[in-house]
PDB file of C-alpha atoms in Angstrom:
ATOM      1  CA  MET A1479      -0.184   0.211   0.511  1.00 35.00           C
ATOM      2  CA  GLY A1480       1.403   3.131  -0.858  1.00 36.00           C
ATOM      3  CA  SER A1481       1.211   6.672   1.425  1.00 37.00           C
ATOM      4  CA  ILE A1482       1.536  10.047   0.877  1.00 38.00           C
ATOM      5  CA  GLY A1483       4.019  12.380  -0.666  1.00 35.00           C
ATOM      6  CA  GLU A1484       3.502  16.211  -1.016  1.00 33.00           C
ATOM      7  CA  ASP A1485       4.126  16.103  -4.575  1.00 33.00           C
ATOM      8  CA  ASP A1486       1.332  13.289  -4.889  1.00 36.00           C
ATOM      9  CA  LEU A1487      -1.416  15.459  -3.781  1.00 36.00           C
ATOM     10  CA  GLN A1488      -3.121  18.895  -4.345  1.00 35.00           C
ATOM     11  CA  HIS A1489      -4.963  21.059  -2.402  1.00 35.00           C
ATOM     12  CA  LYS A1490      -8.598  20.544  -2.217  1.00 40.00           C
ATOM     13  CA  SER A1491      -8.138  17.236  -4.670  1.00 40.00           C
ATOM     14  CA  THR A1492      -9.684  13.929  -4.224  1.00 44.00           C
ATOM     15  CA  THR A1493      -7.133  11.117  -5.440  1.00 45.00           C
ATOM     16  CA  ASN A1494      -7.353   7.628  -5.242  1.00 48.00           C
ATOM     17  CA  THR A1495      -4.427   6.713  -2.509  1.00 43.00           C
ATOM     18  CA  ARG A1496      -4.332   2.784  -3.900  1.00 45.00           C
ATOM     19  CA  SER A1497      -2.863   4.346  -7.680  1.00 43.00           C
ATOM     20  CA  LEU A1498      -0.577   6.224  -5.880  1.00 43.00           C
ATOM     21  CA  PRO A1499       3.775   5.470  -5.722  1.00 43.00           C
ATOM     22  CA  ASN A1500       5.834   4.199  -2.790  1.00 45.00           C
ATOM     23  CA  LYS A1501       6.152   7.715  -0.713  1.00 47.00           C
ATOM     24  CA  THR A1502       6.779   7.934   3.255  1.00 43.00           C
ATOM     25  CA  VAL A1503       3.910  10.595   4.397  1.00 49.00           C
ATOM     26  CA  LEU A1504       5.549  13.680   5.188  1.00 48.00           C
ATOM     27  CA  SER A1505       4.478  17.171   6.139  1.00 47.00           C
ATOM     28  CA  PRO A1506       7.382  19.744   5.554  1.00 54.00           C
ATOM     29  CA  LYS A1507       8.096  21.042   9.246  1.00 67.00           C
ATOM     30  CA  LYS A1508      10.218  18.661  12.002  1.00 77.00           C
ATOM     31  CA  SER A1509       7.888  16.843  14.006  1.00 80.00           C
ATOM     32  CA  THR A1510       6.607  18.420  16.902  1.00 83.00           C
ATOM     33  CA  SER A1511       3.937  16.298  17.827  1.00 88.00           C
ATOM     34  CA  ALA A1512       3.775  14.417  21.252  1.00 91.00           C
ATOM     35  CA  VAL A1513       3.088  11.277  19.570  1.00 92.00           C
ATOM     36  CA  LEU A1514       4.872   8.350  19.053  1.00 91.00           C
ATOM     37  CA  HIS A1515       4.456   8.619  14.713  1.00 91.00           C
ATOM     38  CA  ARG A1516       5.833   6.190  12.693  1.00 86.00           C
ATOM     39  CA  SER A1517       8.969   8.602  12.112  1.00 87.00           C
ATOM     40  CA  LEU A1518      10.511  10.377  14.690  1.00 87.00           C
ATOM     41  CA  HIS A1519      11.531  13.022  12.163  1.00 87.00           C
ATOM     42  CA  HIS A1520       8.481  14.541  10.580  1.00 87.00           C
ATOM     43  CA  ASP A1521       4.495  14.301  11.211  1.00 90.00           C
ATOM     44  CA  PRO A1522       1.958  12.704   9.329  1.00 91.00           C
ATOM     45  CA  HIS A1523      -1.116  14.722   7.199  1.00 91.00           C
ATOM     46  CA  HIS A1524      -3.156  15.621  10.135  1.00 92.00           C
ATOM     47  CA  ALA A1525      -7.017  13.952   9.775  1.00 93.00           C
ATOM     48  CA  VAL A1526      -9.643  16.672  11.126  1.00 96.00           C
ATOM     49  CA  HIS A1527     -12.824  14.928   9.510  1.00 94.00           C
ATOM     50  CA  ALA A1528     -13.772  11.867   8.221  1.00 92.00           C
ATOM     51  CA  LYS A1529     -17.177  10.660   6.089  1.00 92.00           C
ATOM     52  CA  GLY A1530     -17.514   7.275   4.817  1.00 90.00           C
ATOM     53  CA  ASN A1531     -15.030   6.183   2.439  1.00 89.00           C
ATOM     54  CA  TYR A1532     -12.980   9.627   3.015  1.00 92.00           C
ATOM     55  CA  LEU A1533     -11.289  11.530   5.065  1.00 92.00           C
ATOM     56  CA  TYR A1534     -10.273  15.306   5.304  1.00 96.00           C
ATOM     57  CA  LEU A1535      -7.150  17.184   6.160  1.00 95.00           C
ATOM     58  CA  SER A1536      -6.168  20.228   8.061  1.00 95.00           C
ATOM     59  CA  ASN A1537      -4.618  21.093   4.620  1.00 94.00           C
ATOM     60  CA  GLY A1538      -7.788  20.693   2.844  1.00 95.00           C
ATOM     61  CA  GLN A1539      -7.134  17.744   0.629  1.00 95.00           C
ATOM     62  CA  LYS A1540     -10.223  15.578   0.195  1.00 96.00           C
ATOM     63  CA  ILE A1541      -8.709  11.319   0.240  1.00 92.00           C
ATOM     64  CA  PHE A1542     -10.179   8.297  -0.620  1.00 91.00           C
ATOM     65  CA  ASP A1543      -9.438   5.926   2.349  1.00 88.00           C
ATOM     66  CA  ALA A1544      -7.953   2.772   0.761  1.00 81.00           C
ATOM     67  CA  THR A1545      -6.311   1.753   4.066  1.00 77.00           C
ATOM     68  CA  GLY A1546      -8.773   1.575   6.460  1.00 72.00           C
ATOM     69  CA  GLY A1547      -9.749  -2.059   4.957  1.00 63.00           C
ATOM     70  CA  ALA A1548      -6.650  -3.074   5.999  1.00 64.00           C
ATOM     71  CA  ALA A1549      -7.123  -2.714   9.525  1.00 64.00           C
ATOM     72  CA  VAL A1550     -10.744  -3.890   9.440  1.00 61.00           C
ATOM     73  CA  ALA A1551     -12.463  -0.404   9.426  1.00 71.00           C
ATOM     74  CA  CYS A1552     -14.787  -1.882   7.161  1.00 77.00           C
ATOM     75  CA  LEU A1553     -17.769   0.263   8.140  1.00 82.00           C
ATOM     76  CA  GLY A1554     -16.348   3.604   6.569  1.00 85.00           C
ATOM     77  CA  SER A1555     -16.405   6.482   9.472  1.00 89.00           C
ATOM     78  CA  ASN A1556     -19.103   8.850  10.698  1.00 90.00           C
ATOM     79  CA  ASP A1557     -22.186   6.535  10.012  1.00 91.00           C
ATOM     80  CA  GLU A1558     -25.363   7.925  11.223  1.00 93.00           C
ATOM     81  CA  ARG A1559     -26.729   4.191  12.558  1.00 93.00           C
ATOM     82  CA  VAL A1560     -23.003   3.649  14.269  1.00 91.00           C
ATOM     83  CA  ALA A1561     -23.108   6.940  16.000  1.00 92.00           C
ATOM     84  CA  LYS A1562     -26.906   6.525  16.934  1.00 94.00           C
ATOM     85  CA  ALA A1563     -26.331   3.167  18.433  1.00 91.00           C
ATOM     86  CA  LEU A1564     -23.001   4.414  20.682  1.00 91.00           C
ATOM     87  CA  ILE A1565     -25.173   7.369  21.978  1.00 94.00           C
ATOM     88  CA  GLU A1566     -27.848   5.165  23.010  1.00 92.00           C
ATOM     89  CA  GLN A1567     -25.213   2.442  24.534  1.00 91.00           C
ATOM     90  CA  LEU A1568     -23.493   5.443  26.484  1.00 91.00           C
ATOM     91  CA  THR A1569     -26.789   7.169  27.120  1.00 92.00           C
ATOM     92  CA  ASP A1570     -29.146   5.023  27.767  1.00 90.00           C
ATOM     93  CA  GLY A1571     -27.193   1.410  28.911  1.00 88.00           C
ATOM     94  CA  VAL A1572     -23.593   0.572  30.038  1.00 90.00           C
ATOM     95  CA  SER A1573     -20.746   2.227  28.091  1.00 85.00           C
ATOM     96  CA  TYR A1574     -18.227  -0.050  29.807  1.00 86.00           C
ATOM     97  CA  CYS A1575     -18.072  -2.951  33.730  1.00 89.00           C
ATOM     98  CA  HIS A1576     -15.501  -5.057  34.006  1.00 90.00           C
ATOM     99  CA  SER A1577     -16.538  -8.558  32.180  1.00 88.00           C
ATOM    100  CA  LEU A1578     -15.204 -10.689  35.435  1.00 90.00           C
ATOM    101  CA  PHE A1579     -17.918  -9.603  37.463  1.00 93.00           C
ATOM    102  CA  PHE A1580     -21.253  -8.119  35.049  1.00 94.00           C
ATOM    103  CA  ALA A1581     -22.773  -8.833  31.814  1.00 93.00           C
ATOM    104  CA  THR A1582     -23.995  -6.555  29.298  1.00 92.00           C
ATOM    105  CA  ASP A1583     -26.601  -6.361  26.800  1.00 91.00           C
ATOM    106  CA  ALA A1584     -25.061  -5.003  24.157  1.00 90.00           C
ATOM    107  CA  ALA A1585     -22.338  -7.711  24.925  1.00 92.00           C
ATOM    108  CA  GLU A1586     -24.662 -10.428  24.533  1.00 94.00           C
ATOM    109  CA  GLN A1587     -26.961  -9.780  21.825  1.00 93.00           C
ATOM    110  CA  LEU A1588     -23.682  -9.352  19.276  1.00 94.00           C
ATOM    111  CA  ALA A1589     -22.762 -12.627  20.895  1.00 96.00           C
ATOM    112  CA  SER A1590     -25.955 -14.111  19.733  1.00 96.00           C
ATOM    113  CA  LEU A1591     -26.223 -12.329  16.370  1.00 96.00           C
ATOM    114  CA  LEU A1592     -22.096 -13.881  15.945  1.00 95.00           C
ATOM    115  CA  ILE A1593     -22.979 -17.161  16.874  1.00 96.00           C
ATOM    116  CA  SER A1594     -26.224 -17.465  15.174  1.00 96.00           C
ATOM    117  CA  SER A1595     -24.420 -16.282  11.834  1.00 95.00           C
ATOM    118  CA  THR A1596     -22.981 -19.634  11.857  1.00 95.00           C
ATOM    119  CA  ASN A1597     -25.414 -21.815  11.589  1.00 92.00           C
ATOM    120  CA  GLY A1598     -25.051 -23.811  15.037  1.00 86.00           C
ATOM    121  CA  ILE A1599     -21.080 -24.885  14.627  1.00 94.00           C
ATOM    122  CA  MET A1600     -20.236 -22.739  16.923  1.00 93.00           C
ATOM    123  CA  ALA A1601     -21.655 -21.707  20.384  1.00 95.00           C
ATOM    124  CA  ARG A1602     -19.864 -18.715  22.692  1.00 95.00           C
ATOM    125  CA  ALA A1603     -18.157 -15.621  21.515  1.00 95.00           C
ATOM    126  CA  PHE A1604     -15.196 -14.374  23.166  1.00 95.00           C
ATOM    127  CA  PHE A1605     -14.848 -10.426  22.810  1.00 94.00           C
ATOM    128  CA  THR A1606     -11.310  -8.546  22.055  1.00 93.00           C
ATOM    129  CA  SER A1607      -9.909  -5.089  21.606  1.00 89.00           C
ATOM    130  CA  SER A1608      -7.869  -6.358  18.424  1.00 88.00           C
ATOM    131  CA  GLY A1609      -6.355  -8.987  16.188  1.00 89.00           C
ATOM    132  CA  SER A1610      -3.091  -9.595  18.014  1.00 93.00           C
ATOM    133  CA  GLU A1611      -5.467 -10.262  21.309  1.00 95.00           C
ATOM    134  CA  ALA A1612      -7.420 -12.020  20.321  1.00 95.00           C
ATOM    135  CA  ASN A1613      -5.457 -14.570  18.383  1.00 96.00           C
ATOM    136  CA  GLU A1614      -3.193 -14.361  21.926  1.00 97.00           C
ATOM    137  CA  ALA A1615      -6.204 -15.285  23.434  1.00 97.00           C
ATOM    138  CA  ALA A1616      -7.072 -18.482  21.696  1.00 97.00           C
ATOM    139  CA  LEU A1617      -3.370 -19.780  21.881  1.00 97.00           C
ATOM    140  CA  LYS A1618      -3.612 -19.548  25.543  1.00 97.00           C
ATOM    141  CA  MET A1619      -7.355 -21.021  25.255  1.00 97.00           C
ATOM    142  CA  ALA A1620      -6.344 -23.938  23.358  1.00 97.00           C
ATOM    143  CA  ARG A1621      -3.727 -24.466  26.183  1.00 98.00           C
ATOM    144  CA  GLN A1622      -5.823 -24.430  28.807  1.00 98.00           C
ATOM    145  CA  TYR A1623      -8.479 -26.524  26.874  1.00 97.00           C
ATOM    146  CA  PHE A1624      -5.494 -29.382  27.366  1.00 98.00           C
ATOM    147  CA  LEU A1625      -4.852 -28.740  30.698  1.00 98.00           C
ATOM    148  CA  GLU A1626      -8.525 -28.952  32.108  1.00 97.00           C
ATOM    149  CA  LYS A1627      -9.754 -31.978  30.102  1.00 96.00           C
ATOM    150  CA  GLN A1628     -10.013 -35.162  31.548  1.00 96.00           C
ATOM    151  CA  PRO A1629      -7.062 -36.696  31.645  1.00 97.00           C
ATOM    152  CA  PRO A1630      -5.340 -33.329  30.964  1.00 98.00           C
ATOM    153  CA  GLU A1631      -2.822 -33.693  28.181  1.00 98.00           C
ATOM    154  CA  PRO A1632       0.548 -31.181  29.799  1.00 98.00           C
ATOM    155  CA  GLN A1633       2.781 -32.100  27.456  1.00 98.00           C
ATOM    156  CA  ARG A1634       1.089 -29.888  24.738  1.00 98.00           C
ATOM    157  CA  THR A1635       3.123 -27.127  24.022  1.00 97.00           C
ATOM    158  CA  HIS A1636       3.630 -26.604  20.400  1.00 98.00           C
ATOM    159  CA  PHE A1637       2.168 -25.310  17.779  1.00 98.00           C
ATOM    160  CA  ILE A1638       2.239 -25.389  13.869  1.00 98.00           C
ATOM    161  CA  GLY A1639       2.323 -22.211  11.914  1.00 97.00           C
ATOM    162  CA  ARG A1640       2.300 -21.587   8.398  1.00 95.00           C
ATOM    163  CA  GLU A1641       5.512 -19.400   6.070  1.00 94.00           C
ATOM    164  CA  GLN A1642       4.425 -16.173   5.502  1.00 91.00           C
ATOM    165  CA  SER A1643       1.676 -15.517   7.663  1.00 92.00           C
ATOM    166  CA  TYR A1644       0.610 -13.008  10.387  1.00 92.00           C
ATOM    167  CA  HIS A1645      -1.376 -13.052  13.074  1.00 93.00           C
ATOM    168  CA  GLY A1646      -0.068 -10.249  15.432  1.00 91.00           C
ATOM    169  CA  THR A1647       1.992  -8.032  16.884  1.00 91.00           C
ATOM    170  CA  THR A1648       2.340  -9.319  20.279  1.00 95.00           C
ATOM    171  CA  LEU A1649       4.994 -11.853  20.920  1.00 95.00           C
ATOM    172  CA  GLY A1650       2.802 -14.998  21.312  1.00 96.00           C
ATOM    173  CA  ALA A1651       1.185 -13.950  18.060  1.00 96.00           C
ATOM    174  CA  LEU A1652       4.184 -13.633  16.200  1.00 96.00           C
ATOM    175  CA  GLY A1653       5.881 -16.279  17.655  1.00 97.00           C
ATOM    176  CA  VAL A1654       3.511 -18.390  15.831  1.00 97.00           C
ATOM    177  CA  GLY A1655       3.560 -16.444  12.369  1.00 94.00           C
ATOM    178  CA  GLY A1656       5.644 -16.848   9.852  1.00 93.00           C
ATOM    179  CA  HIS A1657       6.560 -13.496   8.560  1.00 92.00           C
ATOM    180  CA  ARG A1658      10.504 -14.225   8.698  1.00 92.00           C
ATOM    181  CA  ALA A1659      11.021  -9.504   8.361  1.00 92.00           C
ATOM    182  CA  ARG A1660       8.353  -9.030  11.410  1.00 92.00           C
ATOM    183  CA  ARG A1661      10.139 -12.172  12.988  1.00 94.00           C
ATOM    184  CA  LYS A1662      13.622 -10.807  12.604  1.00 94.00           C
ATOM    185  CA  LEU A1663      14.343  -7.712  15.846  1.00 95.00           C
ATOM    186  CA  TYR A1664      12.571 -10.023  18.613  1.00 96.00           C
ATOM    187  CA  GLU A1665      13.548 -13.494  17.140  1.00 95.00           C
ATOM    188  CA  PRO A1666      14.998 -14.442  20.080  1.00 95.00           C
ATOM    189  CA  MET A1667      12.641 -13.444  22.766  1.00 96.00           C
ATOM    190  CA  LEU A1668       9.392 -15.184  20.594  1.00 96.00           C
ATOM    191  CA  SER A1669       8.636 -18.708  22.054  1.00 93.00           C
ATOM    192  CA  LYS A1670      10.453 -21.438  20.501  1.00 94.00           C
ATOM    193  CA  ASN A1671       7.488 -24.080  20.152  1.00 96.00           C
ATOM    194  CA  ALA A1672       6.752 -23.081  17.542  1.00 97.00           C
ATOM    195  CA  SER A1673       7.382 -24.860  13.217  1.00 97.00           C
ATOM    196  CA  PHE A1674       6.103 -23.725  11.071  1.00 97.00           C
ATOM    197  CA  VAL A1675       4.789 -25.768   6.659  1.00 97.00           C
ATOM    198  CA  SER A1676       4.380 -24.035   3.601  1.00 95.00           C
ATOM    199  CA  ALA A1677       2.299 -21.843   2.848  1.00 93.00           C
ATOM    200  CA  CYS A1678      -0.999 -21.750   0.229  1.00 92.00           C
ATOM    201  CA  PHE A1679       0.090 -19.711  -1.637  1.00 90.00           C
ATOM    202  CA  SER A1680      -0.560 -21.207  -5.307  1.00 89.00           C
ATOM    203  CA  TYR A1681       1.331 -18.639  -7.597  1.00 88.00           C
ATOM    204  CA  ARG A1682       5.016 -18.909  -5.789  1.00 88.00           C
ATOM    205  CA  GLY A1683       4.368 -22.959  -4.619  1.00 88.00           C
ATOM    206  CA  ARG A1684       3.763 -24.841  -7.375  1.00 89.00           C
ATOM    207  CA  PRO A1685       6.984 -25.914  -9.281  1.00 84.00           C
ATOM    208  CA  SER A1686       5.110 -26.797 -11.904  1.00 85.00           C
ATOM    209  CA  GLU A1687       1.705 -25.458 -13.765  1.00 84.00           C
ATOM    210  CA  ASP A1688       1.007 -29.138 -14.368  1.00 90.00           C
ATOM    211  CA  GLU A1689       0.279 -29.427 -10.973  1.00 92.00           C
ATOM    212  CA  THR A1690      -3.560 -29.369 -10.158  1.00 94.00           C
ATOM    213  CA  ASP A1691      -5.221 -28.079  -7.409  1.00 93.00           C
ATOM    214  CA  LYS A1692      -6.302 -31.019  -5.892  1.00 95.00           C
ATOM    215  CA  ALA A1693      -2.672 -32.152  -6.175  1.00 95.00           C
ATOM    216  CA  TYR A1694      -1.742 -29.018  -4.774  1.00 95.00           C
ATOM    217  CA  VAL A1695      -3.625 -29.033  -1.837  1.00 95.00           C
ATOM    218  CA  ALA A1696      -2.626 -32.818  -1.072  1.00 96.00           C
ATOM    219  CA  ARG A1697       0.800 -31.942  -0.648  1.00 96.00           C
ATOM    220  CA  LEU A1698       0.369 -29.556   1.852  1.00 96.00           C
ATOM    221  CA  GLU A1699      -2.012 -31.491   3.491  1.00 97.00           C
ATOM    222  CA  ASN A1700       1.216 -34.202   3.323  1.00 98.00           C
ATOM    223  CA  GLU A1701       3.450 -31.934   4.592  1.00 98.00           C
ATOM    224  CA  LEU A1702       0.837 -30.558   7.447  1.00 98.00           C
ATOM    225  CA  GLU A1703       0.625 -34.096   8.624  1.00 98.00           C
ATOM    226  CA  ALA A1704       4.849 -35.468   8.320  1.00 98.00           C
ATOM    227  CA  GLU A1705       5.049 -32.186  10.750  1.00 98.00           C
ATOM    228  CA  PHE A1706       2.453 -33.098  12.642  1.00 98.00           C
ATOM    229  CA  GLN A1707       4.149 -36.880  12.841  1.00 98.00           C
ATOM    230  CA  ARG A1708       7.736 -35.011  13.397  1.00 98.00           C
ATOM    231  CA  VAL A1709       6.993 -33.072  16.893  1.00 97.00           C
ATOM    232  CA  GLY A1710       4.492 -35.881  17.611  1.00 97.00           C
ATOM    233  CA  PRO A1711       0.780 -35.563  17.034  1.00 96.00           C
ATOM    234  CA  GLY A1712       0.257 -35.799  21.575  1.00 97.00           C
ATOM    235  CA  ASN A1713       2.671 -32.475  21.933  1.00 98.00           C
ATOM    236  CA  VAL A1714       0.721 -30.320  19.468  1.00 98.00           C
ATOM    237  CA  VAL A1715      -1.507 -28.241  20.868  1.00 98.00           C
ATOM    238  CA  ALA A1716      -2.776 -26.199  17.488  1.00 98.00           C
ATOM    239  CA  PHE A1717      -1.979 -25.464  13.647  1.00 98.00           C
ATOM    240  CA  ILE A1718      -2.730 -21.824  13.206  1.00 97.00           C
ATOM    241  CA  ALA A1719      -3.763 -20.617   9.991  1.00 94.00           C
ATOM    242  CA  GLU A1720      -5.012 -17.632   8.247  1.00 88.00           C
ATOM    243  CA  PRO A1721      -8.507 -18.945   6.109  1.00 83.00           C
ATOM    244  CA  VAL A1722      -7.843 -15.504   3.619  1.00 79.00           C
ATOM    245  CA  VAL A1723      -4.319 -13.797   3.840  1.00 77.00           C
ATOM    246  CA  GLY A1724      -3.745 -10.452   3.972  1.00 68.00           C
ATOM    247  CA  ALA A1725      -1.286  -9.009   5.542  1.00 65.00           C
ATOM    248  CA  ALA A1726       1.313 -11.464   4.815  1.00 70.00           C
ATOM    249  CA  LEU A1727       1.741 -12.612   0.907  1.00 67.00           C
TER     250      LEU A1727
END
């Protein structure tokens, strides 16, 4: 995803950021922000308003937001229905209470909606604040399951992931992800109880165009089964994979 340089945009112009070259978002002045931004030397452009698919900057520019979707902001900005629901919950419901002691209608209704969408396959929903946190919780729950089942299986400590996968930036999620560039700085700190099999990446992963989809999938299945056997099936907590890869391939 390219970001926006000063030469790419004109005052009060509408620009699709997907069509821009890969430049760093810079302002011409030295950074004066108290926020730890991605660059310590320059401040990013300042967004002052958003509506629908557009961002409005302090310099008057209007920009089509082609970045929010990558961060799971798929509803657009300043949607009246969302704003109304938030206000109603803040004023007539409960804005926050500790989940250890209390339940709320909003959480119960959302969980019921999510569960009903699975046609009975899933029974409960667990809410977190980010994808990284969700995967951290999933790793811990998977381990806890084998500790609480009867008889318990405490020897299960190993996770199998895929090369080029990305599950989050926290240490646990990063440790089961196979994205080497993101892992590099923190490699000595990451869990050693993880191993990786090939990514499901047909464009790069097939040695020949003659290999059919069925044969390719079978080869990946065999590789995963071989890794289970190498580690020991009784030592594996879970296999973690992205059903739809977004930020890694």
